[in-house]
Amino acid sequence: MDHEDGSLDLILTARVPLEVALAAKALAHWLTTGLPLVIAAPLLGLLLNLDPTATGAVALTLAAGTPALTFIGLIGASLTVALRRGGLLLAVLVLPLTVPVLIFGVAAANAAIVGPMPFGTPFSILCALTLISIVIGPFAAAVALRQGLD
């Protein structure tokens, strides 16, 4: 959308570094899509009759995992922004990168609800994946945009 209406060209020519602008856009996307999921998780946990500790663990897992999905999507979107029909390619590129985040998120939530394994191990791996995607995401997206639009 930004490429079609010309706002991406304005972002590329702005004085702000492209990495900062992309990180701000990703943060805004997470605030409008991921944060409402985190806020709604305790209410949905009550509707599903989960105990309060499991509900809190699921909300904490969502709070840790959804930024990783946003920043991984940022990389995929910047790779396919210049393509006419990049939607299918976007799914093929992003899906393998999101699978580890989903696996460890589900493992942490399952450990909190069912409990044979400790919650901390998959949750710490999920946090590490999120931190890596937040650090690498804007830089990789900026490189992809600079290469793709030249």
CSV table of C-alpha atoms in Angstrom, one decimal:
chain,number,residue,atom,x,y,z
A,1,MET,CA,0.0,0.0,0.0
A,2,ASP,CA,2.8,2.4,0.8
A,3,HIS,CA,4.5,1.7,-2.5
A,4,GLU,CA,1.3,2.3,-4.5
A,5,ASP,CA,0.4,5.7,-3.0
A,6,GLY,CA,4.0,7.0,-2.9
A,7,SER,CA,4.4,7.3,0.8
A,8,LEU,CA,7.2,4.7,0.7
A,9,ASP,CA,9.2,7.1,-1.5
A,10,LEU,CA,8.8,9.8,1.1
A,11,ILE,CA,10.0,7.4,3.8
A,12,LEU,CA,13.0,6.5,1.8
A,13,THR,CA,14.0,10.1,1.2
A,14,ALA,CA,13.3,11.3,4.7
A,15,ARG,CA,16.1,12.4,7.1
A,16,VAL,CA,15.2,9.7,9.5
A,17,PRO,CA,17.2,6.5,9.0
A,18,LEU,CA,15.2,3.9,7.1
A,19,GLU,CA,15.7,1.3,9.9
A,20,VAL,CA,14.1,3.6,12.5
A,21,ALA,CA,11.2,4.4,10.2
A,22,LEU,CA,10.6,0.7,9.6
A,23,ALA,CA,10.9,-0.1,13.3
A,24,ALA,CA,8.3,2.6,14.0
A,25,LYS,CA,5.9,1.2,11.4
A,26,ALA,CA,6.3,-2.3,12.8
A,27,LEU,CA,5.7,-1.0,16.4
A,28,ALA,CA,2.6,0.8,15.2
A,29,HIS,CA,1.4,-2.4,13.5
A,30,TRP,CA,2.0,-4.4,16.7
A,31,LEU,CA,0.2,-1.8,18.8
A,32,THR,CA,-2.9,-2.0,16.6
A,33,THR,CA,-2.9,-5.8,16.1
A,34,GLY,CA,-0.8,-7.6,18.7
A,35,LEU,CA,-1.6,-5.6,21.8
A,36,PRO,CA,-5.4,-6.0,21.5
A,37,LEU,CA,-4.8,-9.8,21.4
A,38,VAL,CA,-2.7,-9.6,24.5
A,39,ILE,CA,-5.4,-7.5,26.3
A,40,ALA,CA,-8.2,-9.9,25.2
A,41,ALA,CA,-6.4,-13.0,26.3
A,42,PRO,CA,-7.4,-12.9,30.0
A,43,LEU,CA,-11.0,-12.3,29.0
A,44,LEU,CA,-10.9,-15.3,26.6
A,45,GLY,CA,-9.2,-17.3,29.3
A,46,LEU,CA,-12.1,-16.7,31.6
A,47,LEU,CA,-14.5,-17.7,28.9
A,48,LEU,CA,-12.6,-21.0,28.4
A,49,ASN,CA,-12.5,-21.6,32.2
A,50,LEU,CA,-8.7,-21.5,32.5
A,51,ASP,CA,-7.2,-21.0,35.9
A,52,PRO,CA,-5.7,-17.5,36.5
A,53,THR,CA,-2.1,-18.6,36.4
A,54,ALA,CA,-2.6,-20.3,33.0
A,55,THR,CA,-4.5,-17.2,31.7
A,56,GLY,CA,-1.6,-15.0,32.8
A,57,ALA,CA,0.9,-17.3,31.2
A,58,VAL,CA,-1.0,-17.3,27.9
A,59,ALA,CA,-1.2,-13.5,27.9
A,60,LEU,CA,2.5,-13.3,28.7
A,61,THR,CA,3.3,-15.8,25.9
A,62,LEU,CA,1.3,-13.7,23.5
A,63,ALA,CA,3.0,-10.5,24.7
A,64,ALA,CA,6.4,-12.1,24.0
A,65,GLY,CA,5.5,-13.8,20.7
A,66,THR,CA,3.4,-11.4,18.7
A,67,PRO,CA,6.2,-8.8,18.3
A,68,ALA,CA,8.4,-11.5,16.7
A,69,LEU,CA,5.6,-12.3,14.2
A,70,THR,CA,5.3,-8.6,13.4
A,71,PHE,CA,9.0,-8.0,12.8
A,72,ILE,CA,9.3,-11.3,10.7
A,73,GLY,CA,6.3,-10.0,8.6
A,74,LEU,CA,8.2,-6.7,8.2
A,75,ILE,CA,11.0,-8.5,6.5
A,76,GLY,CA,8.7,-10.5,4.2
A,77,ALA,CA,6.7,-7.4,3.3
A,78,SER,CA,9.8,-5.5,2.4
A,79,LEU,CA,11.1,-8.3,0.2
A,80,THR,CA,7.8,-8.4,-1.8
A,81,VAL,CA,6.8,-4.8,-1.9
A,82,ALA,CA,8.0,-4.1,-5.4
A,83,LEU,CA,6.4,-7.3,-6.9
A,84,ARG,CA,3.0,-7.1,-8.5
A,85,ARG,CA,1.6,-10.4,-7.1
A,86,GLY,CA,3.8,-10.7,-4.0
A,87,GLY,CA,1.1,-12.0,-1.7
A,88,LEU,CA,1.7,-15.7,-2.3
A,89,LEU,CA,5.4,-15.3,-2.3
A,90,LEU,CA,5.1,-13.4,1.0
A,91,ALA,CA,3.3,-16.4,2.6
A,92,VAL,CA,5.9,-18.8,1.3
A,93,LEU,CA,8.8,-16.6,2.6
A,94,VAL,CA,7.4,-15.8,6.0
A,95,LEU,CA,5.8,-19.1,7.0
A,96,PRO,CA,9.1,-21.0,7.7
A,97,LEU,CA,10.4,-18.1,9.8
A,98,THR,CA,7.2,-18.0,11.9
A,99,VAL,CA,7.1,-21.7,12.7
A,100,PRO,CA,9.7,-21.7,15.5
A,101,VAL,CA,8.0,-18.7,17.2
A,102,LEU,CA,4.7,-20.6,17.0
A,103,ILE,CA,6.2,-23.9,18.3
A,104,PHE,CA,7.8,-22.3,21.3
A,105,GLY,CA,4.8,-20.1,22.0
A,106,VAL,CA,2.5,-23.1,22.0
A,107,ALA,CA,5.0,-25.1,24.1
A,108,ALA,CA,5.1,-22.4,26.7
A,109,ALA,CA,1.4,-22.0,26.9
A,110,ASN,CA,0.9,-25.7,27.0
A,111,ALA,CA,3.4,-26.0,29.8
A,112,ALA,CA,1.5,-23.4,31.8
A,113,ILE,CA,-1.8,-25.0,31.3
A,114,VAL,CA,-1.1,-28.8,31.4
A,115,GLY,CA,2.3,-28.6,33.1
A,116,PRO,CA,4.5,-31.7,32.7
A,117,MET,CA,7.5,-29.5,31.6
A,118,PRO,CA,8.5,-26.2,33.1
A,119,PHE,CA,7.2,-22.9,31.6
A,120,GLY,CA,10.5,-21.1,31.7
A,121,THR,CA,12.4,-23.1,29.1
A,122,PRO,CA,10.2,-22.6,26.0
A,123,PHE,CA,9.3,-19.1,27.2
A,124,SER,CA,12.9,-18.0,27.4
A,125,ILE,CA,13.6,-19.4,23.9
A,126,LEU,CA,10.5,-17.5,22.7
A,127,CYS,CA,11.8,-14.3,24.2
A,128,ALA,CA,15.2,-14.9,22.5
A,129,LEU,CA,13.5,-15.4,19.2
A,130,THR,CA,11.5,-12.2,19.7
A,131,LEU,CA,14.6,-10.2,20.6
A,132,ILE,CA,16.5,-11.5,17.6
A,133,SER,CA,13.6,-10.6,15.3
A,134,ILE,CA,13.3,-7.1,16.8
A,135,VAL,CA,17.0,-6.4,16.4
A,136,ILE,CA,17.5,-8.0,12.9
A,137,GLY,CA,14.1,-7.2,11.4
A,138,PRO,CA,14.4,-3.4,10.7
A,139,PHE,CA,17.9,-3.8,9.3
A,140,ALA,CA,17.0,-6.7,7.0
A,141,ALA,CA,13.9,-4.9,5.9
A,142,ALA,CA,15.8,-1.8,5.1
A,143,VAL,CA,18.4,-3.7,3.1
A,144,ALA,CA,15.6,-5.5,1.2
A,145,LEU,CA,13.8,-2.2,0.4
A,146,ARG,CA,17.0,-0.5,-0.8
A,147,GLN,CA,17.8,-3.5,-3.0
A,148,GLY,CA,14.3,-4.1,-4.2
A,149,LEU,CA,13.4,-0.6,-5.2
A,150,ASP,CA,16.6,0.2,-7.0
